[in-house]
mmCIF file of C-alpha atoms in Angstrom:
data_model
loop_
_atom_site.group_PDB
_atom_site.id
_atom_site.type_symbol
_atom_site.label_atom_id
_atom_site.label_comp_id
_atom_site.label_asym_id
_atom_site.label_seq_id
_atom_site.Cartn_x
_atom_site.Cartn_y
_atom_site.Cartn_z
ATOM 1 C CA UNK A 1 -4.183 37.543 43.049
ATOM 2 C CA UNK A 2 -1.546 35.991 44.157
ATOM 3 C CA UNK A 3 -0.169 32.637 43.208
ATOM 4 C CA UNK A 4 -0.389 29.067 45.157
ATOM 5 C CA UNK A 5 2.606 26.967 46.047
ATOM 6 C CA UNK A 6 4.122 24.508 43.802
ATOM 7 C CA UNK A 7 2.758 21.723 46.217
ATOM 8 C CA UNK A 8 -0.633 20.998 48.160
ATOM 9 C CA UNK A 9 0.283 18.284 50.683
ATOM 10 C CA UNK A 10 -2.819 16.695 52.172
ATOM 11 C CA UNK A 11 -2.657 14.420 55.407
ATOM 12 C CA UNK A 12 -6.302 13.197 56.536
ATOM 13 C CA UNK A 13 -6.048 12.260 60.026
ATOM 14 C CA UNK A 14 -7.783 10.265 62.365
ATOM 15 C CA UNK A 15 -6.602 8.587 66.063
ATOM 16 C CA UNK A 16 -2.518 9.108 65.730
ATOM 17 C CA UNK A 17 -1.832 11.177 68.318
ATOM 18 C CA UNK A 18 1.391 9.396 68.841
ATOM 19 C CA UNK A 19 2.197 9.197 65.292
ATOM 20 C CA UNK A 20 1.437 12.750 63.871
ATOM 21 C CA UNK A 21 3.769 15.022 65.118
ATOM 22 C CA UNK A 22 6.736 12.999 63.697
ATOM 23 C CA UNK A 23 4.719 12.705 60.866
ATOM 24 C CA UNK A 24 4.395 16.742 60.477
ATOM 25 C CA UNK A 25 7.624 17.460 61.223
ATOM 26 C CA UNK A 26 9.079 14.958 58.692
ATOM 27 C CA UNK A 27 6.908 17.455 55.959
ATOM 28 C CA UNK A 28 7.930 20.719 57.418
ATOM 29 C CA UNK A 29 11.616 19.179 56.991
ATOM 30 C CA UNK A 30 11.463 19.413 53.028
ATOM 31 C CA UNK A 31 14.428 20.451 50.976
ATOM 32 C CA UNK A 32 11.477 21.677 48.538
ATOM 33 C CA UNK A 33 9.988 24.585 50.673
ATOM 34 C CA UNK A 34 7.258 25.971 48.053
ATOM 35 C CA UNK A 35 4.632 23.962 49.737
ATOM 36 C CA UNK A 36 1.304 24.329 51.653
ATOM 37 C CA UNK A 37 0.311 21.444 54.438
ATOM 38 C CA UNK A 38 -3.475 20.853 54.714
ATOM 39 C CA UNK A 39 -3.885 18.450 58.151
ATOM 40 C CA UNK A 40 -7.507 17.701 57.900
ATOM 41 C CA UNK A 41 -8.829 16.334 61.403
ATOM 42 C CA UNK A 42 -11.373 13.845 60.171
ATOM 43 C CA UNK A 43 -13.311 14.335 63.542
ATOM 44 C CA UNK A 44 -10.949 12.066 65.619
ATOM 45 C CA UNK A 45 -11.667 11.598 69.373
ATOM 46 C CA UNK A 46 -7.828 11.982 70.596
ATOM 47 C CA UNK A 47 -5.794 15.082 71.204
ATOM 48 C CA UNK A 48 -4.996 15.083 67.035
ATOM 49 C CA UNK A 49 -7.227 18.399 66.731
ATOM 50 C CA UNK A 50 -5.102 20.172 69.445
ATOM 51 C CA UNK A 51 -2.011 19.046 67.895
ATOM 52 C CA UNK A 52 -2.919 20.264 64.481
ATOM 53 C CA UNK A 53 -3.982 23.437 65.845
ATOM 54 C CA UNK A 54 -0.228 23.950 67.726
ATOM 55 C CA UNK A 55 1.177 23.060 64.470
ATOM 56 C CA UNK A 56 -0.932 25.835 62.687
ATOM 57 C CA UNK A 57 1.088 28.310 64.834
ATOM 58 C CA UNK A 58 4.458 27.356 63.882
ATOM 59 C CA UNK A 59 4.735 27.566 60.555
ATOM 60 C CA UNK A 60 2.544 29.450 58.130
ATOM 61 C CA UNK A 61 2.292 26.766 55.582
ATOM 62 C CA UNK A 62 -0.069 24.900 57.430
ATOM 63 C CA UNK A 63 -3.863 25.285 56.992
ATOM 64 C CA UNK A 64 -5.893 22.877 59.346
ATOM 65 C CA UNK A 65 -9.288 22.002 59.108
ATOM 66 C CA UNK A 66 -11.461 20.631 61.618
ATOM 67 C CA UNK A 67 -14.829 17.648 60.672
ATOM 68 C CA UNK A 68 -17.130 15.252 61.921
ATOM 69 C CA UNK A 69 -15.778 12.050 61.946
ATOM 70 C CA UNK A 70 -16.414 10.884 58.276
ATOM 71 C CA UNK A 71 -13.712 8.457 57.242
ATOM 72 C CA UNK A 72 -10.585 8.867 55.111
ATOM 73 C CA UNK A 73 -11.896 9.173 51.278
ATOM 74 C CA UNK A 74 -13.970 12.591 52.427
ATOM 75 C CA UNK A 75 -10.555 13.713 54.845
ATOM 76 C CA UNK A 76 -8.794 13.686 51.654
ATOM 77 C CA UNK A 77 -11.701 15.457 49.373
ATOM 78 C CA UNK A 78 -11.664 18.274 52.011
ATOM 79 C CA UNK A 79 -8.046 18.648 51.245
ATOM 80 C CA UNK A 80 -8.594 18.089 47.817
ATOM 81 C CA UNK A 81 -11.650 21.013 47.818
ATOM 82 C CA UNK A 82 -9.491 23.778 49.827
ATOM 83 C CA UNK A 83 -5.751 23.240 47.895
ATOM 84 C CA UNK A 84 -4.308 25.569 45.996
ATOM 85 C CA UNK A 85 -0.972 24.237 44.602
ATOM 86 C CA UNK A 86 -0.422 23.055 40.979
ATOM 87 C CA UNK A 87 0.443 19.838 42.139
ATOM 88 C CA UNK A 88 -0.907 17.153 45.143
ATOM 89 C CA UNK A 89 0.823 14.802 47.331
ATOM 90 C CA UNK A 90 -0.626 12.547 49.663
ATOM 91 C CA UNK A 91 0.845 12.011 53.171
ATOM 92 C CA UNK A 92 -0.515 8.921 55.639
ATOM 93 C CA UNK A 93 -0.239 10.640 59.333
ATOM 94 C CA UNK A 94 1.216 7.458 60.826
ATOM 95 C CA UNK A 95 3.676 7.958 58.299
ATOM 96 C CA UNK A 96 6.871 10.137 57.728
ATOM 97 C CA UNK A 97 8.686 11.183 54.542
ATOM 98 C CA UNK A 98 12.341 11.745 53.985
ATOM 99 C CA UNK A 99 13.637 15.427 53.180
ATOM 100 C CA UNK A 100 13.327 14.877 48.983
ATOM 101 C CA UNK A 101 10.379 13.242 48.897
ATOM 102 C CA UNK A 102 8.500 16.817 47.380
ATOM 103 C CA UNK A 103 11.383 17.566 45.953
ATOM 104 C CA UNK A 104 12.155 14.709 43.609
ATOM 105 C CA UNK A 105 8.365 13.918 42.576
ATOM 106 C CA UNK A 106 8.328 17.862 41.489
ATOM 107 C CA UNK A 107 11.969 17.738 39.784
ATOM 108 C CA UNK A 108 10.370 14.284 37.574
ATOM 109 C CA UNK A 109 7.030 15.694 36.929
ATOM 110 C CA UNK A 110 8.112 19.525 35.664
ATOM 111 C CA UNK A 111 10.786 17.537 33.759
ATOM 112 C CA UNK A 112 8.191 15.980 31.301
ATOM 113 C CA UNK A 113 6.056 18.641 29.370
ATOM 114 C CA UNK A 114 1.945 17.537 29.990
ATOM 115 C CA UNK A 115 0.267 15.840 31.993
ATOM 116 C CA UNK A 116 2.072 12.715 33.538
ATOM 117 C CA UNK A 117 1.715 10.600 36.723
ATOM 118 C CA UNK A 118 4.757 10.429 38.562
ATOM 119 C CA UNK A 119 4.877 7.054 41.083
ATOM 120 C CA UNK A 120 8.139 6.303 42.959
ATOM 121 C CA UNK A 121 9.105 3.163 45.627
ATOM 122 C CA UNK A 122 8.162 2.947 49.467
ATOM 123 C CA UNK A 123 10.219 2.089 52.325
ATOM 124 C CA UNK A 124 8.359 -0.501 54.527
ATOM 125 C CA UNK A 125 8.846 -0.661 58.348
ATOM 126 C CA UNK A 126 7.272 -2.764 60.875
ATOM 127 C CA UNK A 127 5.701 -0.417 63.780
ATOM 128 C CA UNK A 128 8.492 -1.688 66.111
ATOM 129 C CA UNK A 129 11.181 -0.070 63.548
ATOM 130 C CA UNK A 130 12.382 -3.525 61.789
ATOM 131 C CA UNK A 131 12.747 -3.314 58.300
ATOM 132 C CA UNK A 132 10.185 -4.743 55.505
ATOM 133 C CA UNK A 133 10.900 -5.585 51.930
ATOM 134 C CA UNK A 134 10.691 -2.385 50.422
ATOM 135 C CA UNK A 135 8.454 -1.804 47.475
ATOM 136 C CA UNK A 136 11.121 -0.685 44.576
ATOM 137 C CA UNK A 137 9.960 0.110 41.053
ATOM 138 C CA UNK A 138 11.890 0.519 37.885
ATOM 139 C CA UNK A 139 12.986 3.381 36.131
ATOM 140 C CA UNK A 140 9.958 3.777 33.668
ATOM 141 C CA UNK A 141 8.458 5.895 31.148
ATOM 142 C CA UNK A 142 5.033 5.010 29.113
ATOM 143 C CA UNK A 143 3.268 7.567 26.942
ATOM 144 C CA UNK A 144 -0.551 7.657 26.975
ATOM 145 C CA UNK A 145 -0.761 5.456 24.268
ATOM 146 C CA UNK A 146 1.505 2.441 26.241
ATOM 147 C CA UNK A 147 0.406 2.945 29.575
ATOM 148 C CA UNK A 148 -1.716 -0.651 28.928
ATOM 149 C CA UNK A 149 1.743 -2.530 28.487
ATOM 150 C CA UNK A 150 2.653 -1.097 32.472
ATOM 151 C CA UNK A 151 -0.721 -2.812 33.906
ATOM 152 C CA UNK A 152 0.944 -5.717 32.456
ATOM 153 C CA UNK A 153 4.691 -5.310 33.010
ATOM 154 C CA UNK A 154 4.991 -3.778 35.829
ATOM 155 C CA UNK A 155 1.907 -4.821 37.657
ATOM 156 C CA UNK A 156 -0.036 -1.340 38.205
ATOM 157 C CA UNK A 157 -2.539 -2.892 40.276
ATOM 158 C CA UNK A 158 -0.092 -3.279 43.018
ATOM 159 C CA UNK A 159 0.507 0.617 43.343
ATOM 160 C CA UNK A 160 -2.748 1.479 44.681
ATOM 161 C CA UNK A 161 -1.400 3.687 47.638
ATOM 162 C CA UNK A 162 -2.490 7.403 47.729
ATOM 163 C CA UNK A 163 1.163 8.533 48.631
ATOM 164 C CA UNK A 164 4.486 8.374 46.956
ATOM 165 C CA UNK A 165 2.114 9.786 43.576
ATOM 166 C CA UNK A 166 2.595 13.648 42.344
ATOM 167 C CA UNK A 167 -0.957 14.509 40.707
ATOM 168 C CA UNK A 168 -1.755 17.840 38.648
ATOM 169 C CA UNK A 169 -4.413 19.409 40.656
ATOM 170 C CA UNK A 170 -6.224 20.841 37.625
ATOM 171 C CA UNK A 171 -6.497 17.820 36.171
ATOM 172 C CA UNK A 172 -8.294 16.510 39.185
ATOM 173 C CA UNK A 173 -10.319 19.626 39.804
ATOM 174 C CA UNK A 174 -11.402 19.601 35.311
ATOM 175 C CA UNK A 175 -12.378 16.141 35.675
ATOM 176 C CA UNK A 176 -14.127 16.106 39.127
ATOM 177 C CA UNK A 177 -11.509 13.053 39.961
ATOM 178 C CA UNK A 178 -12.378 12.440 44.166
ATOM 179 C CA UNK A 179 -12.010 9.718 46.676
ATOM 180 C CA UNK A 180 -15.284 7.389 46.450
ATOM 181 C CA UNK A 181 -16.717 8.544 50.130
ATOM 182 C CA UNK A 182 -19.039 5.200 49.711
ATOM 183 C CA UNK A 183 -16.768 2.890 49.369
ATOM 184 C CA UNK A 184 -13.620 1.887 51.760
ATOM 185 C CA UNK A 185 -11.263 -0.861 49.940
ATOM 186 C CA UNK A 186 -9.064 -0.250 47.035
ATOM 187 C CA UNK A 187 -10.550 3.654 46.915
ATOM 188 C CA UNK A 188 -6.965 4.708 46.523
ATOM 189 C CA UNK A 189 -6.486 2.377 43.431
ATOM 190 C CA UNK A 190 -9.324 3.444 41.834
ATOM 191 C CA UNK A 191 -8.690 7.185 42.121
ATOM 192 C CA UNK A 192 -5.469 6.665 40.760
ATOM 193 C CA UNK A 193 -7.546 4.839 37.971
ATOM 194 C CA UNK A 194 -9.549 7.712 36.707
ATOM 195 C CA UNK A 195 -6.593 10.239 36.909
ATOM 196 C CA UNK A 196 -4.310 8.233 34.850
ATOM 197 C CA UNK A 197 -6.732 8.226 32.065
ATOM 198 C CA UNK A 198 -6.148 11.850 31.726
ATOM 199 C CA UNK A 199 -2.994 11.746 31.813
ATOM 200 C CA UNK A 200 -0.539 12.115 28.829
ATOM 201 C CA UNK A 201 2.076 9.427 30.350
ATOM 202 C CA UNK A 202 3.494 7.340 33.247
ATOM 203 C CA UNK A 203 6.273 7.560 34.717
ATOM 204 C CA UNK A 204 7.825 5.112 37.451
ATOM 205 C CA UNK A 205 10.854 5.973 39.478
ATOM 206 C CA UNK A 206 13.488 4.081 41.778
ATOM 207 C CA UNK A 207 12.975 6.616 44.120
ATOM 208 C CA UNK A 208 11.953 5.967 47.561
ATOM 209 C CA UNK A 209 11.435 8.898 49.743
ATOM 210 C CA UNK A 210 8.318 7.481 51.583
ATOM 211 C CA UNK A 211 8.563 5.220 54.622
ATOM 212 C CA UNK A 212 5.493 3.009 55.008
ATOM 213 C CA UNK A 213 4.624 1.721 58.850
ATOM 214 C CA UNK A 214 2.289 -2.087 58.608
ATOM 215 C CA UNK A 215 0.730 -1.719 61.677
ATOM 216 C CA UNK A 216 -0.979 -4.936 63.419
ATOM 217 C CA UNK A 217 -4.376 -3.219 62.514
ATOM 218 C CA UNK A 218 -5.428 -2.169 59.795
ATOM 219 C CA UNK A 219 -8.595 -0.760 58.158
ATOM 220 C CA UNK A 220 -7.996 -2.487 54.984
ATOM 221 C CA UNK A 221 -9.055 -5.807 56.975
ATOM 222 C CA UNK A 222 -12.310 -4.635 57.970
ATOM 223 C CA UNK A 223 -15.332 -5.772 55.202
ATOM 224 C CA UNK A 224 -18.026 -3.141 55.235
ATOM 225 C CA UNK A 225 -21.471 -3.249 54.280
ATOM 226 C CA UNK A 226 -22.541 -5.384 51.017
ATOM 227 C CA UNK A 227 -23.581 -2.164 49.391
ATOM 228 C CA UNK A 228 -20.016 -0.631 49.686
ATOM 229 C CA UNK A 229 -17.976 -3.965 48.911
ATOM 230 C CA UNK A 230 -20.050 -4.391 45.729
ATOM 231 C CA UNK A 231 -20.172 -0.788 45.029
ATOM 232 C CA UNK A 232 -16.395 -0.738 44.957
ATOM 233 C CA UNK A 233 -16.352 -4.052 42.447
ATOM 234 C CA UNK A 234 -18.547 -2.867 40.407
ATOM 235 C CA UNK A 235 -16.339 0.661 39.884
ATOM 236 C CA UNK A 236 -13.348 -1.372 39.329
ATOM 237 C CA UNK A 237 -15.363 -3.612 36.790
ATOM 238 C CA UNK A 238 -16.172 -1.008 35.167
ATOM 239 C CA UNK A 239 -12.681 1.513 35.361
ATOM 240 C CA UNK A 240 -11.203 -1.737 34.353
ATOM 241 C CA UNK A 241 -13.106 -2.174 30.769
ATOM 242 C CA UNK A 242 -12.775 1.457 29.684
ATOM 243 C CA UNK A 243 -9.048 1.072 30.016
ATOM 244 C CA UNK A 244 -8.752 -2.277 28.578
ATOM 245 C CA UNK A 245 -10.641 -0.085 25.535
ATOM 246 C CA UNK A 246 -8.749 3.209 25.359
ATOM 247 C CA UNK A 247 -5.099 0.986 26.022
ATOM 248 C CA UNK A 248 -6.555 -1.905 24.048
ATOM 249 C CA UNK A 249 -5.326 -4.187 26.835
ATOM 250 C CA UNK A 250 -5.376 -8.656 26.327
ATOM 251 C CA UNK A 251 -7.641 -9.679 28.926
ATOM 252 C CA UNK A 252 -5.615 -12.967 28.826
ATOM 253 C CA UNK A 253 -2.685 -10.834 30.386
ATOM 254 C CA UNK A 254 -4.436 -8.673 32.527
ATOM 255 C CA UNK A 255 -4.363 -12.048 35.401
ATOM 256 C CA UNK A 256 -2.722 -9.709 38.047
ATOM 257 C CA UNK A 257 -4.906 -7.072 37.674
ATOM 258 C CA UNK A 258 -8.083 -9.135 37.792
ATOM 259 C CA UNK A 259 -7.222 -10.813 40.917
ATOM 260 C CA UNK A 260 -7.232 -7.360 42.494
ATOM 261 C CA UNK A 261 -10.642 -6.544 40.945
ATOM 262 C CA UNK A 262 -11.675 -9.956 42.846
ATOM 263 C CA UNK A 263 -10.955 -8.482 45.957
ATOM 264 C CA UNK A 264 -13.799 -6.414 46.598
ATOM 265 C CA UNK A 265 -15.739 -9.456 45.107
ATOM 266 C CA UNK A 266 -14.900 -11.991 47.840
ATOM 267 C CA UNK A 267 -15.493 -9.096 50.012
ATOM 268 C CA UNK A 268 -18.961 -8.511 48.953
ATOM 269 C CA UNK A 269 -19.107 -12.085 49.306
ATOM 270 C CA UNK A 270 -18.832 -12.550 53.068
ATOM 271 C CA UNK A 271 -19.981 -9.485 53.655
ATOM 272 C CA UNK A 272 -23.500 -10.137 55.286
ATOM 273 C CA UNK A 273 -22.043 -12.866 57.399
ATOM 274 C CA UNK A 274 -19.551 -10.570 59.654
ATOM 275 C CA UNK A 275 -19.743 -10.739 63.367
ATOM 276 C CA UNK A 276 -20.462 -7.393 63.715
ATOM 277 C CA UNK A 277 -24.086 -7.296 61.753
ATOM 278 C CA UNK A 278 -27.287 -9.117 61.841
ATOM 279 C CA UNK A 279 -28.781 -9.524 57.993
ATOM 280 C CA UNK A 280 -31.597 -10.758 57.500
ATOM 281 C CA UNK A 281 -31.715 -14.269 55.373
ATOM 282 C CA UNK A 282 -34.393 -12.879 52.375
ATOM 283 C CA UNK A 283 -31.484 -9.870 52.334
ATOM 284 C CA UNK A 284 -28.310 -11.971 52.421
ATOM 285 C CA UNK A 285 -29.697 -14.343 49.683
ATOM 286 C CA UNK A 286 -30.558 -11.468 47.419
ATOM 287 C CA UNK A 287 -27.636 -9.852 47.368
ATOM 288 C CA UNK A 288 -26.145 -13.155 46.517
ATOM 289 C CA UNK A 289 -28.756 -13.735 43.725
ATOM 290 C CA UNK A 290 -28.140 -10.144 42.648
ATOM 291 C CA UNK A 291 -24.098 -11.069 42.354
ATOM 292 C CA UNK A 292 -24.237 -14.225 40.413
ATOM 293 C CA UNK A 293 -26.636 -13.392 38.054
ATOM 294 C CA UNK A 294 -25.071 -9.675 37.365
ATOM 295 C CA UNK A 295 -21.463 -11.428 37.070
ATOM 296 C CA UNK A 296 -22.220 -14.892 36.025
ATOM 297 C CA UNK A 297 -19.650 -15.108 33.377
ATOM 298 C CA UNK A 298 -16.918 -12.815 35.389
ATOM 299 C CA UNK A 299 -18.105 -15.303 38.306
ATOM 300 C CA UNK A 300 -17.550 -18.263 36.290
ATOM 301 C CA UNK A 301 -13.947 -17.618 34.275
ATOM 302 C CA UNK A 302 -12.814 -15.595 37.106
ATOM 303 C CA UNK A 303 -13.297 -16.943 40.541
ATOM 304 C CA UNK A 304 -10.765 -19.456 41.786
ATOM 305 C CA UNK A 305 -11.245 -19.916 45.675
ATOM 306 C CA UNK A 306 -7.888 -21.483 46.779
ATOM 307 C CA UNK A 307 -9.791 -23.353 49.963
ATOM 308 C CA UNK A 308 -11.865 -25.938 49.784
ATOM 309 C CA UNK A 309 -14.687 -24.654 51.631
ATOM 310 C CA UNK A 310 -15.213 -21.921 49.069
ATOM 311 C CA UNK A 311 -15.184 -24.048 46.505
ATOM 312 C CA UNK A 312 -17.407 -25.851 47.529
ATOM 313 C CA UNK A 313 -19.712 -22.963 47.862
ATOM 314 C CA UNK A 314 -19.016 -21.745 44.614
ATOM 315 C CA UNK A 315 -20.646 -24.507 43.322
ATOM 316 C CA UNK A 316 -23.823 -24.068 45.368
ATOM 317 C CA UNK A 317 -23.811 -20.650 43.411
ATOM 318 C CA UNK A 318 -23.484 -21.260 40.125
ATOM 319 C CA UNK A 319 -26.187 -24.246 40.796
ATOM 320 C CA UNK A 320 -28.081 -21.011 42.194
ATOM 321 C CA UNK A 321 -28.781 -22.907 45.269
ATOM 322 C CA UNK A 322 -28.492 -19.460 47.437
ATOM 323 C CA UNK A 323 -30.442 -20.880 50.266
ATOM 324 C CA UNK A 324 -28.071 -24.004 50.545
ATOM 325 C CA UNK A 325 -24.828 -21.530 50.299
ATOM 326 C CA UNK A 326 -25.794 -19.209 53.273
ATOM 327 C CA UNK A 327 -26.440 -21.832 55.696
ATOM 328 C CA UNK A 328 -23.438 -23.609 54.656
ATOM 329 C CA UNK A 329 -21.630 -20.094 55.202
ATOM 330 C CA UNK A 330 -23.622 -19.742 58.292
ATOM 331 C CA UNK A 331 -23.017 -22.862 59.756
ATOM 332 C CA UNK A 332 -18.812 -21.703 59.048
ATOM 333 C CA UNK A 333 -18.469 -18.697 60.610
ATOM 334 C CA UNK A 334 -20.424 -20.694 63.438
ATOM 335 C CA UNK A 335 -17.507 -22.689 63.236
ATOM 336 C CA UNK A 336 -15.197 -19.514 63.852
ATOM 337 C CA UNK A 337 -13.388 -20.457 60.591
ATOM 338 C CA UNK A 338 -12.830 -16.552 60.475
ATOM 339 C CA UNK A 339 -9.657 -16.537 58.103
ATOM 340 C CA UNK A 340 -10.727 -18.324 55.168
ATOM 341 C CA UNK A 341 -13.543 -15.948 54.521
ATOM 342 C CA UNK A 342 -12.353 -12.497 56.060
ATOM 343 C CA UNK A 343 -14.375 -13.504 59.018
ATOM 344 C CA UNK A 344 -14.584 -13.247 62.925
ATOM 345 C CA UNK A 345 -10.973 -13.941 63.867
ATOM 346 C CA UNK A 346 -9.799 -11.075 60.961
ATOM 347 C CA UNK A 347 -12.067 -8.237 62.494
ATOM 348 C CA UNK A 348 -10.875 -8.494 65.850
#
């Protein structure tokens, strides 16, 4: 039988028609040539297919596969299901990558015997080409035992992009380590969660051989349904406490880290009250009933709103006065005061 390529490169793509080619080619251009590219077409409704498929004959590499339109966490698990390299690296298709970027994530992983997770740096762009502050990291290396002093160092929270990360794919395939298809904030962060508790150490690198495009969208912005926001919390409440356990991590330094865990919590939140949904009132107060009283203490230590208005409400929910918090949150977003909560003026 014969053996896989050093490298499974997975790009899940969906409405960059304009983007992906530069975006292949910047793969294809690799000093590191013991690679396979998996392009999975998450069902978009441009001419992304079409340009997969004239990829496909070009280069032998490539392997494209074709799905309904299912969102980004299951684009990736498709790639994840089919590769066959010993290692994965993640590629955004609105993206490109300088010519090391396989290269020097496979040079720093081989050069560590087990199983490590190699991070490295990102080079940020506007979409019109002006330059970002980059995201630079330091030259790092934690055995399994320390990686609890990184989360609070050097802020590992912060690194929850899917790229710029070489994974050992039997690590992910022995554990059954996938995207979260239900949930759609932070899915990347929490992936890279569950791998790194496999893992026998950490490694961070100055390198940065990824350039990262902040568009004007964005689908982090959009809040989703309750049950996926609070899904996702809930996950990273829970990743959170086994690895304050196996790194025996202070929760008094962990600050950073929390805050990030309270993003899917505001989320979950405002969730009910986007412009985009009708929820019923009986429904939008039990999920809030449901929140408080499953997270009272977390709610109570934990939650700092930094506007008035939402402190405010969180008094009307630890007073459990549900009712009198969603029509005050109501009566808000009538207000088009979009920003403060995620709302109106954030979706559009």
């Amino acid at each position: 039988m014969k053996e896989g390529p050093a490298i499974s490169v997975i790009v899940p793509i969906y409405k960059v028609e304009q983007y992906l080619s530069r975006c292949i080619s910047s793969i294809l251009s690799q000093t590191f040539a013991d690679f396979e590219l998996l392009l999975i077409d998450d069902g978009s409704p441009d001419r992304c297919g079409e340009i997969c498929d004239e990829w496909t004959a070009k280069d032998q590499r490539i392997r494209v596969f074709h799905q309904k339109n299912s969102g980004v966490s299951s684009a990736r698990n498709r790639g994840l299901d089919n590769a066959i390299g010993k290692y994965v690296v993640f590629v955004d298709p609105d993206d490109w990558v300088l010519p090391n970027y396989c290269l020097d994530l496979y040079n720093l992983q081989e050069r560590h015997s087990g199983v490590g997770l190699v991070v490295q740096g990102l080079l940020c762009l506007r979409a019109d080409g002006t330059p970002l502050p980059s995201l630079s990291l330091p030259d790092r290396y934690f055995l399994y035992s320390n990686i609890g002093k990184a989360f609070i160092e050097n802020n590992i929270c912060e690194m929850g992009y899917a790229h710029s990360k070489i994974y050992v794919r039997s690590v992910i395939e022995e554990f059954s380590i996938r995207f979260d298809e239900n949930i759609h904030c932070l899915e990347d962060l929490l992936f890279m969660y569950q791998y790194l508790l496999h893992c026998d150490y950490l490694l961070l690198s100055h390198i940065q051989n990824y350039t990262y495009v902040k568009y004007s969208s964005s689908l982090s912005q959009r809040i989703h349904s309750f049950e996926s926001e609070y899904s996702c919390f809930l996950k990273y409440q829970q990743l959170l406490v086994k690895m304050m356990e196996v790194w025996k991590m202070p929760i008094g330094e962990m600050g950073i880290t929390i805050n990030s865990m309270l993003i899917p919590f505001r989320r979950a939140l405002k969730s009910d009250y986007q412009s985009d949904r009708t929820i019923p009132r009986v429904i939008r107060v039990n999920h809030l009933k449901r929140m408080i009283s499953e997270n009272r203490k977390f709610f109570l230590q934990y939650y700092h709103p930094v506007f008035k208005t939402d402190k405010l409400g969180k008094i009307l929910l630890l007073f459990n006065c549900y009712i009198l918090y969603d029509l005050y949150i109501c009566f808000l977003f009538r207000l088009n005061i979009g920003p403060v909560f995620y709302g109106p003026k954030h979706m559009r």
